[in-house]
Amino acid sequence: DAKKSSLLEPFPKQVVRHIGRGNDMELWRVGEFMKRQRGFNDRAREAGINMKSKIANFLRAFPELFTVITSTEGGVANVTVAD
């Protein structure tokens, strides 16, 4: 929703720049990147992001930008940035 999007700006753009359009990255690596982004945890909490899986839930809040793919057997999850 609009409130969530406005609270989380500029973080989606930072992730897009970090990964690159049309590229993918392991979810845990995106998490490491987001740990270094000042204010992300506070903004995510304020936006109502479920903090248990905050990186995946944050990315899923922007389906026009990101696809999060998780395996049913567990293992590594990946994030793909739209072209």
PDB file of N, CA and C in Angstrom:
ATOM      1  N   ASP A   1       0.827  -1.187   0.000  1.00  0.00           N
ATOM      2  CA  ASP A   1       0.000   0.000   0.000  1.00  0.00           C
ATOM      3  C   ASP A   1       0.872   1.251   0.000  1.00  0.00           C
ATOM      4  N   ALA A   2       0.255   2.389  -0.194  1.00  0.00           N
ATOM      5  CA  ALA A   2       0.993   3.646  -0.380  1.00  0.00           C
ATOM      6  C   ALA A   2       1.767   4.047   0.868  1.00  0.00           C
ATOM      7  N   LYS A   3       1.187   3.841   2.049  1.00  0.00           N
ATOM      8  CA  LYS A   3       1.873   4.210   3.294  1.00  0.00           C
ATOM      9  C   LYS A   3       3.140   3.377   3.457  1.00  0.00           C
ATOM     10  N   LYS A   4       3.017   2.079   3.224  1.00  0.00           N
ATOM     11  CA  LYS A   4       4.166   1.180   3.340  1.00  0.00           C
ATOM     12  C   LYS A   4       5.256   1.576   2.355  1.00  0.00           C
ATOM     13  N   SER A   5       4.861   1.844   1.118  1.00  0.00           N
ATOM     14  CA  SER A   5       5.832   2.233   0.091  1.00  0.00           C
ATOM     15  C   SER A   5       6.559   3.516   0.468  1.00  0.00           C
ATOM     16  N   SER A   6       5.818   4.508   0.948  1.00  0.00           N
ATOM     17  CA  SER A   6       6.461   5.775   1.278  1.00  0.00           C
ATOM     18  C   SER A   6       7.382   5.639   2.483  1.00  0.00           C
ATOM     19  N   LEU A   7       7.011   4.821   3.450  1.00  0.00           N
ATOM     20  CA  LEU A   7       7.868   4.612   4.619  1.00  0.00           C
ATOM     21  C   LEU A   7       9.166   3.902   4.249  1.00  0.00           C
ATOM     22  N   LEU A   8       9.103   3.026   3.273  1.00  0.00           N
ATOM     23  CA  LEU A   8      10.273   2.206   2.933  1.00  0.00           C
ATOM     24  C   LEU A   8      11.190   2.822   1.877  1.00  0.00           C
ATOM     25  N   GLU A   9      10.768   3.924   1.259  1.00  0.00           N
ATOM     26  CA  GLU A   9      11.677   4.596   0.326  1.00  0.00           C
ATOM     27  C   GLU A   9      12.848   5.142   1.126  1.00  0.00           C
ATOM     28  N   PRO A  10      14.042   5.117   0.648  1.00  0.00           N
ATOM     29  CA  PRO A  10      14.560   4.770  -0.670  1.00  0.00           C
ATOM     30  C   PRO A  10      15.109   3.344  -0.756  1.00  0.00           C
ATOM     31  N   PHE A  11      14.751   2.488   0.180  1.00  0.00           N
ATOM     32  CA  PHE A  11      15.371   1.164   0.264  1.00  0.00           C
ATOM     33  C   PHE A  11      15.193   0.287  -0.969  1.00  0.00           C
ATOM     34  N   PRO A  12      14.004   0.234  -1.596  1.00  0.00           N
ATOM     35  CA  PRO A  12      13.894  -0.600  -2.810  1.00  0.00           C
ATOM     36  C   PRO A  12      14.872  -0.173  -3.905  1.00  0.00           C
ATOM     37  N   LYS A  13      15.025   1.134  -4.094  1.00  0.00           N
ATOM     38  CA  LYS A  13      15.949   1.626  -5.121  1.00  0.00           C
ATOM     39  C   LYS A  13      17.383   1.233  -4.807  1.00  0.00           C
ATOM     40  N   GLN A  14      17.736   1.246  -3.526  1.00  0.00           N
ATOM     41  CA  GLN A  14      19.088   0.850  -3.129  1.00  0.00           C
ATOM     42  C   GLN A  14      19.339  -0.619  -3.453  1.00  0.00           C
ATOM     43  N   VAL A  15      18.338  -1.459  -3.214  1.00  0.00           N
ATOM     44  CA  VAL A  15      18.477  -2.887  -3.513  1.00  0.00           C
ATOM     45  C   VAL A  15      18.582  -3.107  -5.027  1.00  0.00           C
ATOM     46  N   VAL A  16      17.765  -2.393  -5.792  1.00  0.00           N
ATOM     47  CA  VAL A  16      17.827  -2.520  -7.256  1.00  0.00           C
ATOM     48  C   VAL A  16      19.223  -2.144  -7.743  1.00  0.00           C
ATOM     49  N   ARG A  17      19.773  -1.043  -7.248  1.00  0.00           N
ATOM     50  CA  ARG A  17      21.127  -0.635  -7.649  1.00  0.00           C
ATOM     51  C   ARG A  17      22.166  -1.671  -7.225  1.00  0.00           C
ATOM     52  N   HIS A  18      21.993  -2.233  -6.036  1.00  0.00           N
ATOM     53  CA  HIS A  18      22.950  -3.208  -5.513  1.00  0.00           C
ATOM     54  C   HIS A  18      22.962  -4.497  -6.343  1.00  0.00           C
ATOM     55  N   ILE A  19      21.781  -5.004  -6.668  1.00  0.00           N
ATOM     56  CA  ILE A  19      21.688  -6.261  -7.423  1.00  0.00           C
ATOM     57  C   ILE A  19      21.834  -6.013  -8.922  1.00  0.00           C
ATOM     58  N   GLY A  20      21.158  -4.981  -9.424  1.00  0.00           N
ATOM     59  CA  GLY A  20      21.158  -4.687 -10.861  1.00  0.00           C
ATOM     60  C   GLY A  20      19.895  -5.218 -11.517  1.00  0.00           C
ATOM     61  N   ARG A  21      19.345  -4.435 -12.428  1.00  0.00           N
ATOM     62  CA  ARG A  21      18.125  -4.832 -13.145  1.00  0.00           C
ATOM     63  C   ARG A  21      18.339  -6.134 -13.911  1.00  0.00           C
ATOM     64  N   GLY A  22      17.377  -7.050 -13.777  1.00  0.00           N
ATOM     65  CA  GLY A  22      17.447  -8.317 -14.493  1.00  0.00           C
ATOM     66  C   GLY A  22      18.366  -9.338 -13.855  1.00  0.00           C
ATOM     67  N   ASN A  23      18.994  -8.997 -12.747  1.00  0.00           N
ATOM     68  CA  ASN A  23      19.915  -9.921 -12.072  1.00  0.00           C
ATOM     69  C   ASN A  23      19.261 -10.536 -10.854  1.00  0.00           C
ATOM     70  N   ASP A  24      19.930 -11.537 -10.287  1.00  0.00           N
ATOM     71  CA  ASP A  24      19.422 -12.136  -9.064  1.00  0.00           C
ATOM     72  C   ASP A  24      20.550 -12.279  -8.051  1.00  0.00           C
ATOM     73  N   MET A  25      20.158 -12.506  -6.807  1.00  0.00           N
ATOM     74  CA  MET A  25      21.109 -12.633  -5.707  1.00  0.00           C
ATOM     75  C   MET A  25      20.462 -13.507  -4.638  1.00  0.00           C
ATOM     76  N   GLU A  26      21.285 -14.198  -3.880  1.00  0.00           N
ATOM     77  CA  GLU A  26      20.769 -14.992  -2.770  1.00  0.00           C
ATOM     78  C   GLU A  26      20.182 -14.056  -1.715  1.00  0.00           C
ATOM     79  N   LEU A  27      19.062 -14.471  -1.137  1.00  0.00           N
ATOM     80  CA  LEU A  27      18.349 -13.644  -0.167  1.00  0.00           C
ATOM     81  C   LEU A  27      19.233 -13.257   1.013  1.00  0.00           C
ATOM     82  N   TRP A  28      20.063 -14.168   1.487  1.00  0.00           N
ATOM     83  CA  TRP A  28      20.899 -13.856   2.649  1.00  0.00           C
ATOM     84  C   TRP A  28      21.883 -12.736   2.331  1.00  0.00           C
ATOM     85  N   ARG A  29      22.333 -12.656   1.086  1.00  0.00           N
ATOM     86  CA  ARG A  29      23.248 -11.575   0.692  1.00  0.00           C
ATOM     87  C   ARG A  29      22.524 -10.228   0.674  1.00  0.00           C
ATOM     88  N   VAL A  30      21.267 -10.236   0.251  1.00  0.00           N
ATOM     89  CA  VAL A  30      20.470  -9.010   0.308  1.00  0.00           C
ATOM     90  C   VAL A  30      20.299  -8.591   1.769  1.00  0.00           C
ATOM     91  N   GLY A  31      20.099  -9.570   2.638  1.00  0.00           N
ATOM     92  CA  GLY A  31      19.982  -9.291   4.072  1.00  0.00           C
ATOM     93  C   GLY A  31      21.235  -8.643   4.635  1.00  0.00           C
ATOM     94  N   GLU A  32      22.399  -9.136   4.217  1.00  0.00           N
ATOM     95  CA  GLU A  32      23.665  -8.537   4.664  1.00  0.00           C
ATOM     96  C   GLU A  32      23.765  -7.095   4.184  1.00  0.00           C
ATOM     97  N   PHE A  33      23.370  -6.845   2.953  1.00  0.00           N
ATOM     98  CA  PHE A  33      23.373  -5.488   2.415  1.00  0.00           C
ATOM     99  C   PHE A  33      22.432  -4.585   3.220  1.00  0.00           C
ATOM    100  N   MET A  34      21.234  -5.088   3.516  1.00  0.00           N
ATOM    101  CA  MET A  34      20.247  -4.275   4.223  1.00  0.00           C
ATOM    102  C   MET A  34      20.659  -3.972   5.654  1.00  0.00           C
ATOM    103  N   LYS A  35      21.463  -4.827   6.262  1.00  0.00           N
ATOM    104  CA  LYS A  35      21.961  -4.555   7.624  1.00  0.00           C
ATOM    105  C   LYS A  35      22.766  -3.264   7.662  1.00  0.00           C
ATOM    106  N   ARG A  36      23.370  -2.915   6.537  1.00  0.00           N
ATOM    107  CA  ARG A  36      24.213  -1.715   6.476  1.00  0.00           C
ATOM    108  C   ARG A  36      23.437  -0.456   6.092  1.00  0.00           C
ATOM    109  N   GLN A  37      22.134  -0.592   5.842  1.00  0.00           N
ATOM    110  CA  GLN A  37      21.323   0.556   5.442  1.00  0.00           C
ATOM    111  C   GLN A  37      20.712   1.202   6.693  1.00  0.00           C
ATOM    112  N   ARG A  38      21.184   2.392   7.001  1.00  0.00           N
ATOM    113  CA  ARG A  38      20.728   3.084   8.215  1.00  0.00           C
ATOM    114  C   ARG A  38      19.225   3.330   8.183  1.00  0.00           C
ATOM    115  N   GLY A  39      18.586   3.003   9.290  1.00  0.00           N
ATOM    116  CA  GLY A  39      17.164   3.268   9.443  1.00  0.00           C
ATOM    117  C   GLY A  39      16.234   2.214   8.883  1.00  0.00           C
ATOM    118  N   PHE A  40      16.785   1.187   8.234  1.00  0.00           N
ATOM    119  CA  PHE A  40      15.909   0.189   7.605  1.00  0.00           C
ATOM    120  C   PHE A  40      15.036  -0.534   8.633  1.00  0.00           C
ATOM    121  N   ASN A  41      15.625  -1.029   9.714  1.00  0.00           N
ATOM    122  CA  ASN A  41      14.836  -1.778  10.699  1.00  0.00           C
ATOM    123  C   ASN A  41      13.702  -0.941  11.275  1.00  0.00           C
ATOM    124  N   ASP A  42      13.993   0.304  11.620  1.00  0.00           N
ATOM    125  CA  ASP A  42      12.954   1.171  12.181  1.00  0.00           C
ATOM    126  C   ASP A  42      11.840   1.425  11.177  1.00  0.00           C
ATOM    127  N   ARG A  43      12.203   1.695   9.930  1.00  0.00           N
ATOM    128  CA  ARG A  43      11.201   1.954   8.893  1.00  0.00           C
ATOM    129  C   ARG A  43      10.383   0.697   8.605  1.00  0.00           C
ATOM    130  N   ALA A  44      11.048  -0.458   8.553  1.00  0.00           N
ATOM    131  CA  ALA A  44      10.335  -1.718   8.289  1.00  0.00           C
ATOM    132  C   ALA A  44       9.328  -1.997   9.401  1.00  0.00           C
ATOM    133  N   ARG A  45       9.739  -1.780  10.627  1.00  0.00           N
ATOM    134  CA  ARG A  45       8.846  -1.993  11.769  1.00  0.00           C
ATOM    135  C   ARG A  45       7.653  -1.035  11.686  1.00  0.00           C
ATOM    136  N   GLU A  46       7.930   0.242  11.401  1.00  0.00           N
ATOM    137  CA  GLU A  46       6.877   1.248  11.302  1.00  0.00           C
ATOM    138  C   GLU A  46       5.903   0.936  10.160  1.00  0.00           C
ATOM    139  N   ALA A  47       6.410   0.353   9.083  1.00  0.00           N
ATOM    140  CA  ALA A  47       5.575  -0.001   7.929  1.00  0.00           C
ATOM    141  C   ALA A  47       4.770  -1.273   8.154  1.00  0.00           C
ATOM    142  N   GLY A  48       5.013  -1.952   9.275  1.00  0.00           N
ATOM    143  CA  GLY A  48       4.255  -3.161   9.574  1.00  0.00           C
ATOM    144  C   GLY A  48       4.800  -4.419   8.922  1.00  0.00           C
ATOM    145  N   ILE A  49       6.076  -4.393   8.527  1.00  0.00           N
ATOM    146  CA  ILE A  49       6.701  -5.580   7.941  1.00  0.00           C
ATOM    147  C   ILE A  49       6.895  -6.621   9.048  1.00  0.00           C
ATOM    148  N   ASN A  50       6.519  -7.862   8.778  1.00  0.00           N
ATOM    149  CA  ASN A  50       6.751  -8.961   9.722  1.00  0.00           C
ATOM    150  C   ASN A  50       8.259  -9.121   9.888  1.00  0.00           C
ATOM    151  N   MET A  51       8.748  -8.889  11.095  1.00  0.00           N
ATOM    152  CA  MET A  51      10.189  -8.854  11.332  1.00  0.00           C
ATOM    153  C   MET A  51      10.818 -10.244  11.387  1.00  0.00           C
ATOM    154  N   LYS A  52       9.999 -11.300  11.435  1.00  0.00           N
ATOM    155  CA  LYS A  52      10.564 -12.653  11.465  1.00  0.00           C
ATOM    156  C   LYS A  52      11.281 -12.965  10.145  1.00  0.00           C
ATOM    157  N   SER A  53      10.700 -12.556   9.048  1.00  0.00           N
ATOM    158  CA  SER A  53      11.309 -12.748   7.722  1.00  0.00           C
ATOM    159  C   SER A  53      11.320 -11.399   7.020  1.00  0.00           C
ATOM    160  N   LYS A  54      11.940 -10.413   7.686  1.00  0.00           N
ATOM    161  CA  LYS A  54      11.775  -9.027   7.234  1.00  0.00           C
ATOM    162  C   LYS A  54      12.299  -8.751   5.836  1.00  0.00           C
ATOM    163  N   ILE A  55      13.409  -9.366   5.432  1.00  0.00           N
ATOM    164  CA  ILE A  55      13.953  -9.059   4.110  1.00  0.00           C
ATOM    165  C   ILE A  55      13.016  -9.587   3.021  1.00  0.00           C
ATOM    166  N   ALA A  56      12.605 -10.840   3.138  1.00  0.00           N
ATOM    167  CA  ALA A  56      11.687 -11.413   2.148  1.00  0.00           C
ATOM    168  C   ALA A  56      10.369 -10.641   2.130  1.00  0.00           C
ATOM    169  N   ASN A  57       9.835 -10.302   3.302  1.00  0.00           N
ATOM    170  CA  ASN A  57       8.565  -9.580   3.371  1.00  0.00           C
ATOM    171  C   ASN A  57       8.695  -8.161   2.820  1.00  0.00           C
ATOM    172  N   PHE A  58       9.821  -7.519   3.090  1.00  0.00           N
ATOM    173  CA  PHE A  58      10.093  -6.191   2.526  1.00  0.00           C
ATOM    174  C   PHE A  58      10.109  -6.266   1.001  1.00  0.00           C
ATOM    175  N   LEU A  59      10.841  -7.223   0.443  1.00  0.00           N
ATOM    176  CA  LEU A  59      10.938  -7.355  -1.011  1.00  0.00           C
ATOM    177  C   LEU A  59       9.587  -7.693  -1.630  1.00  0.00           C
ATOM    178  N   ARG A  60       8.829  -8.540  -0.967  1.00  0.00           N
ATOM    179  CA  ARG A  60       7.502  -8.922  -1.484  1.00  0.00           C
ATOM    180  C   ARG A  60       6.513  -7.760  -1.459  1.00  0.00           C
ATOM    181  N   ALA A  61       6.813  -6.714  -0.708  1.00  0.00           N
ATOM    182  CA  ALA A  61       5.962  -5.525  -0.687  1.00  0.00           C
ATOM    183  C   ALA A  61       6.102  -4.721  -1.980  1.00  0.00           C
ATOM    184  N   PHE A  62       7.089  -5.079  -2.811  1.00  0.00           N
ATOM    185  CA  PHE A  62       7.330  -4.391  -4.076  1.00  0.00           C
ATOM    186  C   PHE A  62       7.375  -5.411  -5.218  1.00  0.00           C
ATOM    187  N   PRO A  63       6.229  -6.060  -5.508  1.00  0.00           N
ATOM    188  CA  PRO A  63       6.212  -7.136  -6.517  1.00  0.00           C
ATOM    189  C   PRO A  63       6.541  -6.653  -7.928  1.00  0.00           C
ATOM    190  N   GLU A  64       6.380  -5.357  -8.182  1.00  0.00           N
ATOM    191  CA  GLU A  64       6.744  -4.828  -9.497  1.00  0.00           C
ATOM    192  C   GLU A  64       8.258  -4.767  -9.680  1.00  0.00           C
ATOM    193  N   LEU A  65       9.013  -4.836  -8.579  1.00  0.00           N
ATOM    194  CA  LEU A  65      10.474  -4.764  -8.641  1.00  0.00           C
ATOM    195  C   LEU A  65      11.167  -6.092  -8.370  1.00  0.00           C
ATOM    196  N   PHE A  66      10.619  -6.883  -7.437  1.00  0.00           N
ATOM    197  CA  PHE A  66      11.331  -8.069  -6.956  1.00  0.00           C
ATOM    198  C   PHE A  66      10.480  -9.330  -7.008  1.00  0.00           C
ATOM    199  N   THR A  67      11.144 -10.446  -7.286  1.00  0.00           N
ATOM    200  CA  THR A  67      10.549 -11.772  -7.143  1.00  0.00           C
ATOM    201  C   THR A  67      11.421 -12.529  -6.166  1.00  0.00           C
ATOM    202  N   VAL A  68      10.810 -13.057  -5.124  1.00  0.00           N
ATOM    203  CA  VAL A  68      11.536 -13.853  -4.131  1.00  0.00           C
ATOM    204  C   VAL A  68      11.152 -15.302  -4.358  1.00  0.00           C
ATOM    205  N   ILE A  69      12.164 -16.141  -4.597  1.00  0.00           N
ATOM    206  CA  ILE A  69      11.925 -17.553  -4.884  1.00  0.00           C
ATOM    207  C   ILE A  69      12.531 -18.383  -3.764  1.00  0.00           C
ATOM    208  N   THR A  70      11.670 -19.156  -3.101  1.00  0.00           N
ATOM    209  CA  THR A  70      12.129 -20.042  -2.042  1.00  0.00           C
ATOM    210  C   THR A  70      11.863 -21.481  -2.461  1.00  0.00           C
ATOM    211  N   SER A  71      12.701 -22.365  -2.004  1.00  0.00           N
ATOM    212  CA  SER A  71      12.558 -23.778  -2.324  1.00  0.00           C
ATOM    213  C   SER A  71      11.627 -24.443  -1.321  1.00  0.00           C
ATOM    214  N   THR A  72      10.804 -25.362  -1.794  1.00  0.00           N
ATOM    215  CA  THR A  72       9.916 -26.092  -0.882  1.00  0.00           C
ATOM    216  C   THR A  72      10.712 -27.039   0.003  1.00  0.00           C
ATOM    217  N   GLU A  73      11.901 -27.429  -0.435  1.00  0.00           N
ATOM    218  CA  GLU A  73      12.744 -28.330   0.364  1.00  0.00           C
ATOM    219  C   GLU A  73      13.675 -27.570   1.305  1.00  0.00           C
ATOM    220  N   GLY A  74      13.556 -26.250   1.344  1.00  0.00           N
ATOM    221  CA  GLY A  74      14.491 -25.451   2.136  1.00  0.00           C
ATOM    222  C   GLY A  74      15.667 -25.066   1.272  1.00  0.00           C
ATOM    223  N   GLY A  75      16.736 -24.678   1.882  1.00  0.00           N
ATOM    224  CA  GLY A  75      17.908 -24.273   1.123  1.00  0.00           C
ATOM    225  C   GLY A  75      17.897 -22.790   0.826  1.00  0.00           C
ATOM    226  N   VAL A  76      18.606 -22.413  -0.204  1.00  0.00           N
ATOM    227  CA  VAL A  76      18.833 -21.002  -0.510  1.00  0.00           C
ATOM    228  C   VAL A  76      17.644 -20.389  -1.233  1.00  0.00           C
ATOM    229  N   ALA A  77      17.246 -19.202  -0.767  1.00  0.00           N
ATOM    230  CA  ALA A  77      16.214 -18.417  -1.454  1.00  0.00           C
ATOM    231  C   ALA A  77      16.920 -17.390  -2.320  1.00  0.00           C
ATOM    232  N   ASN A  78      16.303 -17.039  -3.442  1.00  0.00           N
ATOM    233  CA  ASN A  78      16.872 -16.059  -4.357  1.00  0.00           C
ATOM    234  C   ASN A  78      15.920 -14.907  -4.595  1.00  0.00           C
ATOM    235  N   VAL A  79      16.511 -13.756  -4.892  1.00  0.00           N
ATOM    236  CA  VAL A  79      15.765 -12.549  -5.223  1.00  0.00           C
ATOM    237  C   VAL A  79      16.133 -12.175  -6.653  1.00  0.00           C
ATOM    238  N   THR A  80      15.133 -11.926  -7.478  1.00  0.00           N
ATOM    239  CA  THR A  80      15.363 -11.452  -8.841  1.00  0.00           C
ATOM    240  C   THR A  80      14.782 -10.063  -8.974  1.00  0.00           C
ATOM    241  N   VAL A  81      15.536  -9.161  -9.609  1.00  0.00           N
ATOM    242  CA  VAL A  81      15.084  -7.802  -9.861  1.00  0.00           C
ATOM    243  C   VAL A  81      14.509  -7.762 -11.275  1.00  0.00           C
ATOM    244  N   ALA A  82      13.330  -7.136 -11.398  1.00  0.00           N
ATOM    245  CA  ALA A  82      12.693  -7.006 -12.720  1.00  0.00           C
ATOM    246  C   ALA A  82      13.566  -6.202 -13.664  1.00  0.00           C
ATOM    247  N   ASP A  83      13.440  -6.496 -14.959  1.00  0.00           N
ATOM    248  CA  ASP A  83      14.180  -5.739 -15.981  1.00  0.00           C
ATOM    249  C   ASP A  83      13.672  -4.328 -16.081  1.00  0.00           C
TER     250      ASP A  83
END
